[in-house]
XYZ file of C-alpha atoms in Angstrom:
663
model
C 235.803 276.342 49.601
C 233.079 274.500 51.628
C 229.579 275.131 51.091
C 228.176 274.393 54.241
C 229.045 275.297 57.808
C 229.885 272.078 60.068
C 228.247 273.103 63.253
C 225.256 273.828 61.653
C 225.129 270.634 59.450
C 225.342 268.705 62.946
C 222.582 270.237 64.112
C 220.299 269.637 61.091
C 221.619 265.938 61.313
C 221.041 265.553 65.293
C 217.124 267.255 64.288
C 216.667 264.934 61.242
C 217.596 261.737 63.120
C 215.465 262.540 66.038
C 212.908 263.348 64.190
C 212.952 259.775 61.966
C 212.250 257.883 65.395
C 209.185 259.977 66.183
C 207.439 260.460 63.019
C 204.408 258.524 64.125
C 202.351 261.453 64.794
C 198.599 261.689 63.597
C 197.859 265.436 62.531
C 194.474 265.095 64.340
C 195.940 263.833 67.416
C 198.400 265.563 69.726
C 198.678 269.407 69.854
C 202.387 269.185 69.736
C 203.858 270.234 66.131
C 205.489 267.202 64.141
C 208.934 266.460 64.247
C 211.225 267.891 61.753
C 213.083 266.015 58.784
C 214.912 268.003 56.304
C 215.223 267.348 52.644
C 217.754 265.147 51.525
C 219.634 265.978 48.426
C 221.439 263.500 46.341
C 224.091 264.329 43.509
C 224.471 262.084 40.450
C 227.158 262.884 37.955
C 226.427 260.695 34.707
C 229.288 259.900 32.513
C 230.550 261.194 29.264
C 228.303 260.890 26.409
C 229.805 259.146 23.590
C 230.896 261.316 20.592
C 230.726 264.558 22.730
C 233.978 264.661 24.530
C 236.498 266.598 22.356
C 240.005 266.970 23.095
C 239.728 270.581 24.598
C 236.460 269.052 26.617
C 237.855 267.656 29.898
C 235.576 267.227 33.149
C 234.981 270.109 35.662
C 233.936 267.877 38.278
C 235.340 265.282 40.655
C 234.220 263.177 43.420
C 236.110 263.369 46.684
C 234.277 260.958 48.847
C 230.561 259.134 48.949
C 229.266 262.764 50.297
C 231.544 265.607 48.779
C 232.641 266.804 45.464
C 234.518 269.686 44.201
C 234.176 272.086 40.989
C 236.391 274.198 39.462
C 236.289 277.843 40.140
C 235.389 280.025 37.335
C 236.909 282.735 38.699
C 240.258 281.786 39.881
C 241.118 278.387 38.122
C 243.611 277.713 40.591
C 240.701 276.877 43.290
C 237.895 274.527 43.474
C 234.510 275.125 45.084
C 233.837 272.189 47.429
C 230.187 271.026 48.179
C 228.752 268.443 50.603
C 225.727 266.558 50.205
C 223.786 263.590 51.507
C 225.005 261.103 49.156
C 227.397 261.538 45.712
C 227.164 258.912 43.006
C 230.137 259.239 40.611
C 230.570 258.326 37.047
C 230.271 254.417 37.762
C 227.484 253.885 40.034
C 224.897 252.265 39.196
C 220.741 252.615 39.414
C 220.597 249.925 42.097
C 223.182 252.054 43.916
C 221.016 255.285 43.564
C 217.899 253.116 44.583
C 219.114 251.384 47.469
C 221.055 254.425 48.780
C 218.526 257.385 48.701
C 214.825 256.138 48.041
C 214.369 252.587 49.247
C 214.649 253.634 52.616
C 211.777 256.361 52.538
C 209.157 253.601 51.141
C 208.510 252.508 55.071
C 206.916 255.804 55.747
C 204.116 255.091 53.255
C 202.911 252.044 55.426
C 202.745 254.715 58.409
C 200.338 256.740 56.758
C 202.965 259.400 55.765
C 203.866 261.026 52.378
C 207.192 260.819 50.652
C 208.651 262.558 47.302
C 211.569 262.024 45.292
C 212.677 264.767 42.833
C 214.585 264.655 39.635
C 216.515 267.961 39.212
C 218.977 269.018 36.597
C 219.909 270.707 33.453
C 218.899 269.208 30.152
C 220.774 266.099 29.009
C 221.946 265.573 32.481
C 220.199 262.007 32.730
C 216.918 262.769 34.847
C 214.482 261.057 32.788
C 217.435 257.920 32.602
C 217.512 258.019 36.635
C 213.821 257.560 37.222
C 212.691 255.373 34.384
C 215.825 253.789 33.191
C 215.629 251.026 30.644
C 214.512 247.425 30.382
C 218.382 246.253 31.253
C 218.787 248.659 33.889
C 215.416 250.013 35.587
C 215.377 253.320 37.438
C 213.950 254.438 40.340
C 209.950 254.495 39.079
C 209.827 250.831 38.460
C 211.938 249.614 41.554
C 209.987 251.540 43.662
C 206.607 250.120 42.423
C 207.967 246.744 42.757
C 209.175 246.964 46.428
C 205.893 248.987 47.330
C 203.621 246.370 45.865
C 205.709 243.669 47.656
C 205.746 245.271 50.849
C 201.731 246.021 50.809
C 201.199 242.442 50.008
C 203.147 241.533 53.049
C 201.354 244.062 55.219
C 197.877 243.323 53.989
C 197.900 239.805 54.111
C 195.261 237.331 56.135
C 195.931 237.864 59.581
C 197.353 241.378 59.311
C 195.571 244.122 61.651
C 195.787 246.426 58.372
C 194.077 246.001 54.494
C 196.299 248.017 52.268
C 195.126 249.253 48.810
C 197.278 250.935 45.876
C 196.370 253.385 43.248
C 198.459 255.102 40.737
C 197.796 258.695 38.841
C 200.111 259.777 36.109
C 200.104 263.430 34.908
C 202.242 266.327 33.248
C 202.458 270.281 33.568
C 202.744 271.253 30.086
C 203.180 275.243 29.609
C 201.267 275.592 33.146
C 198.528 272.954 32.048
C 197.791 270.034 34.115
C 197.378 266.824 31.883
C 196.061 263.731 32.794
C 198.517 261.209 31.345
C 196.087 258.126 31.636
C 193.154 259.964 30.091
C 194.765 262.669 28.157
C 190.864 263.657 26.903
C 190.389 265.173 30.244
C 191.861 268.598 29.619
C 193.356 271.129 31.967
C 193.126 270.507 35.399
C 192.893 272.535 38.534
C 194.863 271.834 41.926
C 192.850 272.401 45.124
C 193.769 272.422 48.735
C 191.428 270.655 51.034
C 190.340 271.758 54.904
C 193.472 269.702 56.194
C 196.129 271.522 54.021
C 196.227 268.478 51.323
C 197.057 269.081 47.723
C 194.626 267.177 45.450
C 193.623 267.633 41.756
C 190.100 266.783 41.155
C 189.260 264.508 38.140
C 192.235 263.188 38.016
C 192.239 259.224 36.916
C 192.907 256.881 39.359
C 194.065 253.375 38.599
C 194.080 250.529 41.441
C 197.089 248.229 40.888
C 197.758 244.776 42.422
C 200.996 243.755 40.840
C 203.755 244.786 38.666
C 202.094 243.620 36.180
C 198.865 245.865 36.434
C 201.747 249.257 36.704
C 203.189 248.094 33.511
C 200.018 247.798 31.848
C 198.662 251.372 32.922
C 202.357 253.651 33.048
C 203.550 251.900 29.622
C 200.662 253.310 27.537
C 200.730 256.737 29.568
C 204.394 257.064 29.030
C 204.069 257.386 25.414
C 201.556 260.223 25.889
C 204.073 262.644 27.673
C 204.976 265.380 25.248
C 208.958 265.085 24.141
C 210.791 266.858 21.581
C 214.274 267.192 20.049
C 216.810 269.657 20.660
C 220.231 270.211 19.540
C 221.221 268.208 22.966
C 218.696 265.857 23.259
C 216.846 263.588 20.753
C 213.890 263.113 23.160
C 214.448 265.969 25.566
C 211.115 266.194 28.121
C 208.970 269.076 27.347
C 206.888 269.039 30.526
C 207.239 268.242 34.112
C 205.942 264.344 34.722
C 204.491 263.186 38.135
C 203.613 260.119 39.058
C 201.254 259.740 42.320
C 201.108 256.459 43.980
C 198.454 256.103 46.822
C 198.463 253.507 49.738
C 195.344 253.287 51.466
C 195.048 251.255 54.867
C 191.829 250.408 56.805
C 192.209 248.664 60.361
C 190.493 245.241 60.355
C 189.769 245.477 64.403
C 188.287 248.322 66.320
C 188.814 251.290 66.170
C 188.847 250.649 62.584
C 191.515 253.553 61.797
C 192.292 254.553 58.324
C 195.382 255.919 56.864
C 196.670 257.414 53.793
C 200.301 257.331 52.319
C 201.037 259.323 48.964
C 204.491 258.967 47.115
C 205.506 261.651 44.373
C 207.857 260.133 41.622
C 208.951 263.646 39.878
C 210.699 263.672 36.755
C 211.387 267.453 36.267
C 212.312 269.007 32.501
C 215.547 270.150 32.443
C 216.526 274.013 32.187
C 217.762 275.173 28.783
C 219.893 277.842 27.289
C 218.357 278.515 23.979
C 221.442 279.366 22.605
C 222.733 275.892 22.803
C 219.383 274.318 22.286
C 218.716 276.128 19.439
C 215.344 276.342 20.182
C 212.415 278.566 17.405
C 208.679 278.399 17.643
C 206.858 276.003 19.769
C 210.366 274.854 21.228
C 211.339 278.397 22.353
C 208.061 278.887 23.945
C 208.133 275.354 25.833
C 211.424 276.342 26.826
C 210.385 279.828 28.324
C 207.353 277.787 30.441
C 210.064 275.404 31.978
C 212.303 277.961 32.700
C 209.937 280.133 34.250
C 208.537 277.230 36.320
C 212.043 276.289 37.750
C 212.959 279.821 38.417
C 209.556 279.975 41.072
C 211.054 276.606 42.638
C 214.404 278.320 43.246
C 212.243 281.535 44.665
C 210.052 278.815 46.925
C 213.595 277.245 48.071
C 214.978 280.586 49.107
C 211.870 281.688 50.640
C 211.712 278.837 52.981
C 215.187 279.018 53.624
C 215.200 283.123 54.671
C 211.789 282.026 56.617
C 209.849 284.628 54.605
C 206.180 285.011 55.535
C 204.951 284.372 52.180
C 206.427 281.090 49.805
C 205.592 282.063 46.469
C 203.735 278.393 45.938
C 200.807 279.446 43.821
C 203.184 281.558 41.160
C 203.345 278.276 39.240
C 201.466 274.744 39.051
C 204.563 273.083 39.616
C 205.460 274.736 42.955
C 201.606 274.404 43.937
C 201.763 270.662 43.386
C 205.169 270.215 45.252
C 203.773 272.330 48.207
C 203.802 268.995 50.587
C 207.404 268.299 49.346
C 209.141 271.650 49.636
C 208.490 272.901 53.246
C 205.404 270.621 54.102
C 204.220 267.508 55.260
C 206.635 264.671 53.105
C 209.641 263.154 53.009
C 211.478 264.366 50.332
C 214.403 263.467 48.261
C 215.974 265.557 45.822
C 218.380 263.762 43.356
C 220.475 266.627 41.079
C 221.719 265.564 37.955
C 224.919 266.926 36.377
C 226.814 266.595 33.549
C 230.720 266.456 33.637
C 231.644 268.405 30.247
C 232.979 271.814 30.682
C 230.798 273.227 28.363
C 228.108 272.491 30.669
C 229.905 274.238 33.508
C 227.422 277.192 34.233
C 224.143 274.790 34.604
C 226.329 272.148 36.911
C 227.117 275.242 39.277
C 223.537 276.544 39.118
C 222.186 273.107 39.616
C 224.853 272.756 42.593
C 223.650 275.831 44.292
C 220.342 274.745 44.034
C 220.573 271.252 45.672
C 223.040 273.312 48.276
C 220.117 275.195 49.195
C 217.340 272.698 49.059
C 219.287 270.593 51.522
C 218.546 273.368 54.036
C 214.503 273.007 53.819
C 212.867 271.688 56.701
C 209.824 269.418 56.464
C 207.637 268.361 59.081
C 205.608 264.831 57.881
C 202.937 263.581 60.093
C 200.541 260.530 59.604
C 197.627 261.039 57.750
C 195.294 259.137 60.340
C 191.350 259.139 60.670
C 188.662 256.934 62.613
C 186.046 255.229 60.612
C 182.323 255.450 62.277
C 181.607 251.919 63.936
C 179.296 249.953 61.965
C 175.945 248.550 63.363
C 176.224 244.974 64.622
C 173.534 242.427 64.739
C 171.236 241.719 67.627
C 168.861 238.917 67.786
C 165.481 240.040 69.589
C 161.872 238.319 70.191
C 158.811 240.514 69.119
C 158.002 241.326 72.847
C 161.391 242.593 73.347
C 161.626 244.600 70.140
C 158.063 246.531 70.222
C 157.021 248.796 72.772
C 153.147 248.307 74.550
C 151.747 250.520 72.452
C 153.093 249.363 69.023
C 152.422 245.729 69.948
C 148.663 246.818 70.959
C 148.687 248.554 67.097
C 150.251 245.575 65.784
C 147.382 243.262 66.644
C 145.265 244.811 63.770
C 142.081 247.110 63.546
C 139.667 243.835 63.582
C 140.946 242.456 66.667
C 140.457 245.850 68.839
C 137.126 246.307 67.211
C 135.626 243.190 68.817
C 137.976 242.661 71.528
C 138.430 239.225 71.269
C 140.781 237.345 73.468
C 143.961 236.822 73.034
C 145.143 234.449 70.562
C 148.153 231.798 70.731
C 151.088 233.814 70.240
C 152.878 231.958 66.448
C 156.667 230.802 66.733
C 159.221 233.631 66.390
C 159.752 233.941 62.496
C 162.880 235.041 60.744
C 161.661 238.726 60.813
C 161.735 238.834 64.732
C 165.550 238.057 64.692
C 166.362 241.047 62.885
C 167.012 244.091 65.323
C 166.930 247.451 63.576
C 165.525 250.516 65.196
C 162.958 251.099 62.234
C 159.572 250.269 63.355
C 158.782 246.486 61.516
C 155.216 247.462 61.207
C 155.708 250.471 59.036
C 158.574 248.938 56.621
C 158.333 248.259 53.089
C 158.106 244.409 52.419
C 160.792 244.482 49.728
C 162.745 245.940 52.417
C 162.236 243.757 54.704
C 162.482 240.682 52.469
C 166.158 242.497 51.408
C 167.407 242.927 55.137
C 166.376 239.508 56.480
C 168.357 237.826 53.218
C 171.181 240.137 54.461
C 170.620 239.009 58.208
C 170.873 235.250 57.190
C 174.007 235.754 54.948
C 175.730 236.981 57.904
C 174.696 234.453 60.516
C 175.751 231.957 58.129
C 179.549 233.529 58.194
C 179.823 233.274 61.955
C 182.210 235.766 63.771
C 183.797 236.925 60.473
C 180.640 238.326 59.277
C 180.410 242.405 59.412
C 178.511 243.771 62.889
C 175.285 245.701 62.111
C 174.690 246.800 65.636
C 177.100 247.243 68.538
C 174.888 249.308 70.824
C 174.655 247.038 73.955
C 170.937 245.372 74.487
C 170.275 247.625 77.623
C 171.184 250.879 75.894
C 168.889 250.074 72.812
C 166.175 249.508 74.899
C 166.422 252.726 76.655
C 166.554 254.441 73.425
C 163.885 252.401 71.998
C 161.463 253.318 75.120
C 162.660 257.270 74.515
C 161.653 257.458 71.134
C 158.246 256.056 71.722
C 157.885 258.292 74.309
C 158.473 261.203 72.267
C 156.289 260.039 69.743
C 153.300 259.508 72.024
C 154.018 263.359 73.236
C 153.896 264.508 69.639
C 150.381 262.776 69.141
C 149.096 264.292 72.398
C 150.090 267.905 71.457
C 148.386 267.370 67.872
C 145.493 266.122 69.626
C 145.213 269.014 71.848
C 145.927 271.756 68.954
C 142.950 270.087 67.267
C 140.821 270.690 70.360
C 141.550 274.122 70.544
C 141.137 275.119 66.819
C 137.826 273.216 67.242
C 136.508 275.063 70.392
C 137.711 278.369 68.565
C 135.494 277.512 65.255
C 132.505 276.587 67.608
C 132.651 280.064 69.772
C 132.862 282.263 66.364
C 129.712 280.459 65.149
C 127.770 281.360 68.157
C 126.441 284.708 69.225
C 128.446 287.900 67.730
C 127.889 289.340 71.218
C 129.929 286.796 72.581
C 132.966 287.927 71.069
C 133.455 290.853 73.291
C 133.852 288.014 76.091
C 136.836 285.799 74.696
C 139.529 285.336 76.491
C 142.641 287.363 75.611
C 144.721 283.947 75.554
C 142.066 282.484 72.583
C 143.922 281.898 69.329
C 142.725 284.450 66.452
C 143.436 284.230 62.770
C 146.401 286.314 61.988
C 145.075 288.583 59.383
C 142.551 289.700 61.771
C 144.957 291.269 64.401
C 145.780 295.080 64.615
C 148.771 296.319 62.808
C 150.281 299.037 64.522
C 153.022 301.180 63.243
C 155.886 302.760 65.714
C 155.889 305.942 66.161
C 159.088 308.302 64.998
C 161.106 309.840 67.020
C 160.263 313.439 68.226
C 163.796 315.602 67.674
C 164.017 319.364 69.452
C 166.791 321.650 69.387
C 167.269 322.925 72.860
C 168.321 326.305 73.823
C 170.270 328.166 76.315
C 167.546 329.387 79.103
C 169.640 333.113 78.679
C 169.180 333.720 74.957
C 165.100 332.341 75.193
C 164.663 335.118 77.907
C 166.679 337.643 75.498
C 164.516 336.754 72.615
C 161.404 337.017 74.955
C 162.534 340.393 76.473
C 162.602 342.054 72.969
C 159.662 343.428 71.819
C 160.119 342.330 68.128
C 161.315 338.475 69.051
C 159.682 336.546 66.917
C 162.229 333.839 66.155
C 161.055 330.412 66.425
C 163.648 327.137 66.077
C 160.918 324.318 66.601
C 157.358 324.472 65.347
C 154.899 321.896 66.568
C 153.282 320.032 63.683
C 150.435 317.598 63.906
C 149.681 314.532 61.561
C 147.443 311.954 61.459
C 147.678 308.079 60.230
C 145.574 305.303 59.859
C 145.080 302.330 61.664
C 144.279 299.104 60.227
C 141.250 297.877 62.526
C 139.001 294.694 62.362
C 136.943 296.215 60.030
C 138.909 296.727 56.793
C 136.371 299.496 55.244
C 136.271 301.848 58.342
C 139.955 302.567 58.946
C 140.736 304.712 61.961
C 142.821 307.857 62.084
C 145.039 308.982 64.848
C 146.607 312.280 65.393
C 150.663 312.547 66.569
C 152.530 315.538 67.180
C 155.653 316.083 65.414
C 158.493 318.342 65.237
C 160.204 320.344 62.058
C 162.912 322.934 61.669
C 162.169 326.463 60.841
C 164.479 329.412 60.864
C 163.392 332.751 60.890
C 164.372 334.960 58.000
C 166.180 337.629 60.398
C 168.133 335.123 62.445
C 169.118 333.284 58.600
C 170.459 337.006 57.380
C 172.203 337.995 60.775
C 173.935 334.481 60.663
C 175.102 334.946 57.082
C 176.592 338.480 57.614
C 178.323 337.256 60.757
C 180.111 334.751 58.921
C 180.980 336.704 55.796
C 182.564 339.419 58.045
C 184.236 336.460 59.739
C 185.733 335.523 56.453
C 187.124 338.641 55.519
C 188.600 339.918 58.886
C 189.364 336.679 60.385
C 192.691 334.787 61.192
C 193.203 331.419 60.594
C 192.736 330.987 64.289
C 189.128 332.869 63.838
C 188.315 330.685 61.016
C 188.777 327.567 62.842
C 186.077 328.605 65.409
C 183.662 327.772 62.621
C 181.916 324.710 62.542
C 183.587 322.217 60.197
C 186.451 324.476 59.211
C 189.511 322.988 60.255
C 193.321 323.941 60.052
C 193.601 323.397 56.432
C 190.367 324.940 55.198
C 191.148 328.023 57.471
C 194.523 328.413 55.696
C 193.064 327.768 52.038
C 190.424 330.717 52.909
C 193.381 333.382 54.010
C 195.315 332.467 51.157
C 192.461 332.790 48.634
C 191.227 335.907 50.258
C 194.999 337.657 50.069
C 194.829 336.430 46.648
C 191.648 337.449 45.034
C 190.289 339.984 48.058
C 187.455 339.783 50.523
C 184.699 337.530 50.121
C 181.289 339.436 48.498
C 179.502 336.531 49.831
C 179.179 333.694 51.610
C 178.915 331.360 48.478
C 182.116 332.122 47.382
C 183.089 329.479 49.587
C 182.346 327.048 46.686
C 185.690 328.239 44.607
C 187.931 327.259 47.696
C 189.561 324.263 47.137
C 188.097 321.373 49.740
C 184.690 322.934 50.032
C 181.994 321.602 47.672
C 178.856 323.111 46.715
C 176.805 320.325 48.295
C 178.766 320.782 51.968
C 177.421 324.612 51.760
C 173.868 324.039 53.096
C 174.706 322.105 55.555
C 177.757 324.576 56.607
C 175.303 327.437 56.781
C 172.674 325.646 58.974
C 175.245 324.261 61.181
C 176.863 327.811 61.906
C 173.563 329.480 62.268
C 172.384 327.333 64.571
C 175.428 327.211 66.974
C 175.214 331.259 66.776
C 171.420 330.948 67.684
C 172.444 328.541 70.699
C 174.809 331.164 71.743
C 178.240 329.564 70.788
C 179.110 332.403 68.537
C 180.752 332.953 65.213
C 182.957 336.031 65.681
C 186.707 336.708 66.166
C 188.269 336.221 69.491
């Protein structure tokens, strides 16, 4: 039984091949989406471990070719399950075969500013750590990848090449949902963050620069001893945490436009899923096993969500999946090395690992180039004192004694070293110590010739226009300050004059803010408009004393120029008054409607809808007629706080001629 569909696989391979040739895309560059790159999956079958193969323990997995394998079907022993992956490495495969066939081709993407990741997955005891680390005689993926990567960076960053490269490394583990720095174990639990561009980062994680493989060994070997391991029935040194080695390659362009690139390589040794019945875990080992199995379960959920195209991918449900957000469904070239065991007693773990690998190869990533532009640095320009300073600045630079005596111009001294420096800052107001440091820097850069770092790249004409504009703005500011001082002096002089002249002040004169008259905004006047017919009927009746609105005057104080004599001003307002006759008439009419009206009649009342009308009719049939309008408080849905507003609304509606009787 084949685990994949040939037509679909051909389409994915065509998409992956086409994406590999178009991967030089900056995230901030073109608007189109980055080309896809499918997660590549390789399966490694470890040989039988010495002393574990019994008479009845026969192999359950067999390789068919370099890309496919078959395993016995536990439901029907007459059949086998067939799987096809990007690569299959049998029992006789070496560490070099796995590295050269699957890992080495992705290192070139780091020099293009893209991310890459290598994950070792499988049950405990399947050989994941051996695949990633290896031994001194047979080094694994990590030492081989670092050796080749450092060699590539030395070749690409050599003198005469357009890019300067630097490499740094970080090493961490995820132990019981805690991110621990193995290079600095005392740093404690670290947090995982995401920057504005969607890149995953860990603030506070130690970064060590490395220039050679000896530097890598000096930092990596002591940090590896800090990783948490433990003994179980299946492995004497079982990994109890997920280990992640992060290698970052920074590139800086030596010539304009001074671009910067950053590529990251994740080398991940996952902890194996464990069956506690076989491992015999108890106490702390059982707690560690629970945390490992939970994180791997969330990893499976992430893969399933990506394959099904769900709107939410549960990356945040685990620290492991949060850290692998770039590797699965993100922006990295990902390689998954699934390690399996041939023994029949590991059959269920082997089938589970193969099913996860088959689902993972359907995940599509979209790598892009992490590229940014560096701001241009100022280039050195040599100008004379006359070109550097403007006319007004040169006049002030002659000194106060020369201006007072108005002596003839002295002979100009030869141009000193300070006249050759050309920053945009005024030399006359510069600190002497700072000026001396700038002169030393200028002499140092001048001695280096064309290889020196430029200080000012602005052309001469544009720089002179900029300096002239700055000088004109300074003169305009000084002129406005002088004008303000003249106006303030004029105002003070007029205030000191005869008080009678204050009445003739121009309205545009400046006055102190505290002496201005502060007024308060008038409140809005509200009135109830009654129908003309109802007003005429009320006026025709002899005892018509129904008043809805009553005019009321009130006084308020104004702050005048003299605070000791406040002024008062009367204002007209309106307040609502309802006569007792109208109130009693409205209450009686509402009560009659509650006792005799139907649900439709009750809906004519304001704030009574269909639901409340049915409740009132049901309550009346159950308890009898209402004795007073306040009995509505006992009906469900009408509270006591609403009773007052309910009466006012319906009585005013009655007064306005809307009517509350049965229709």
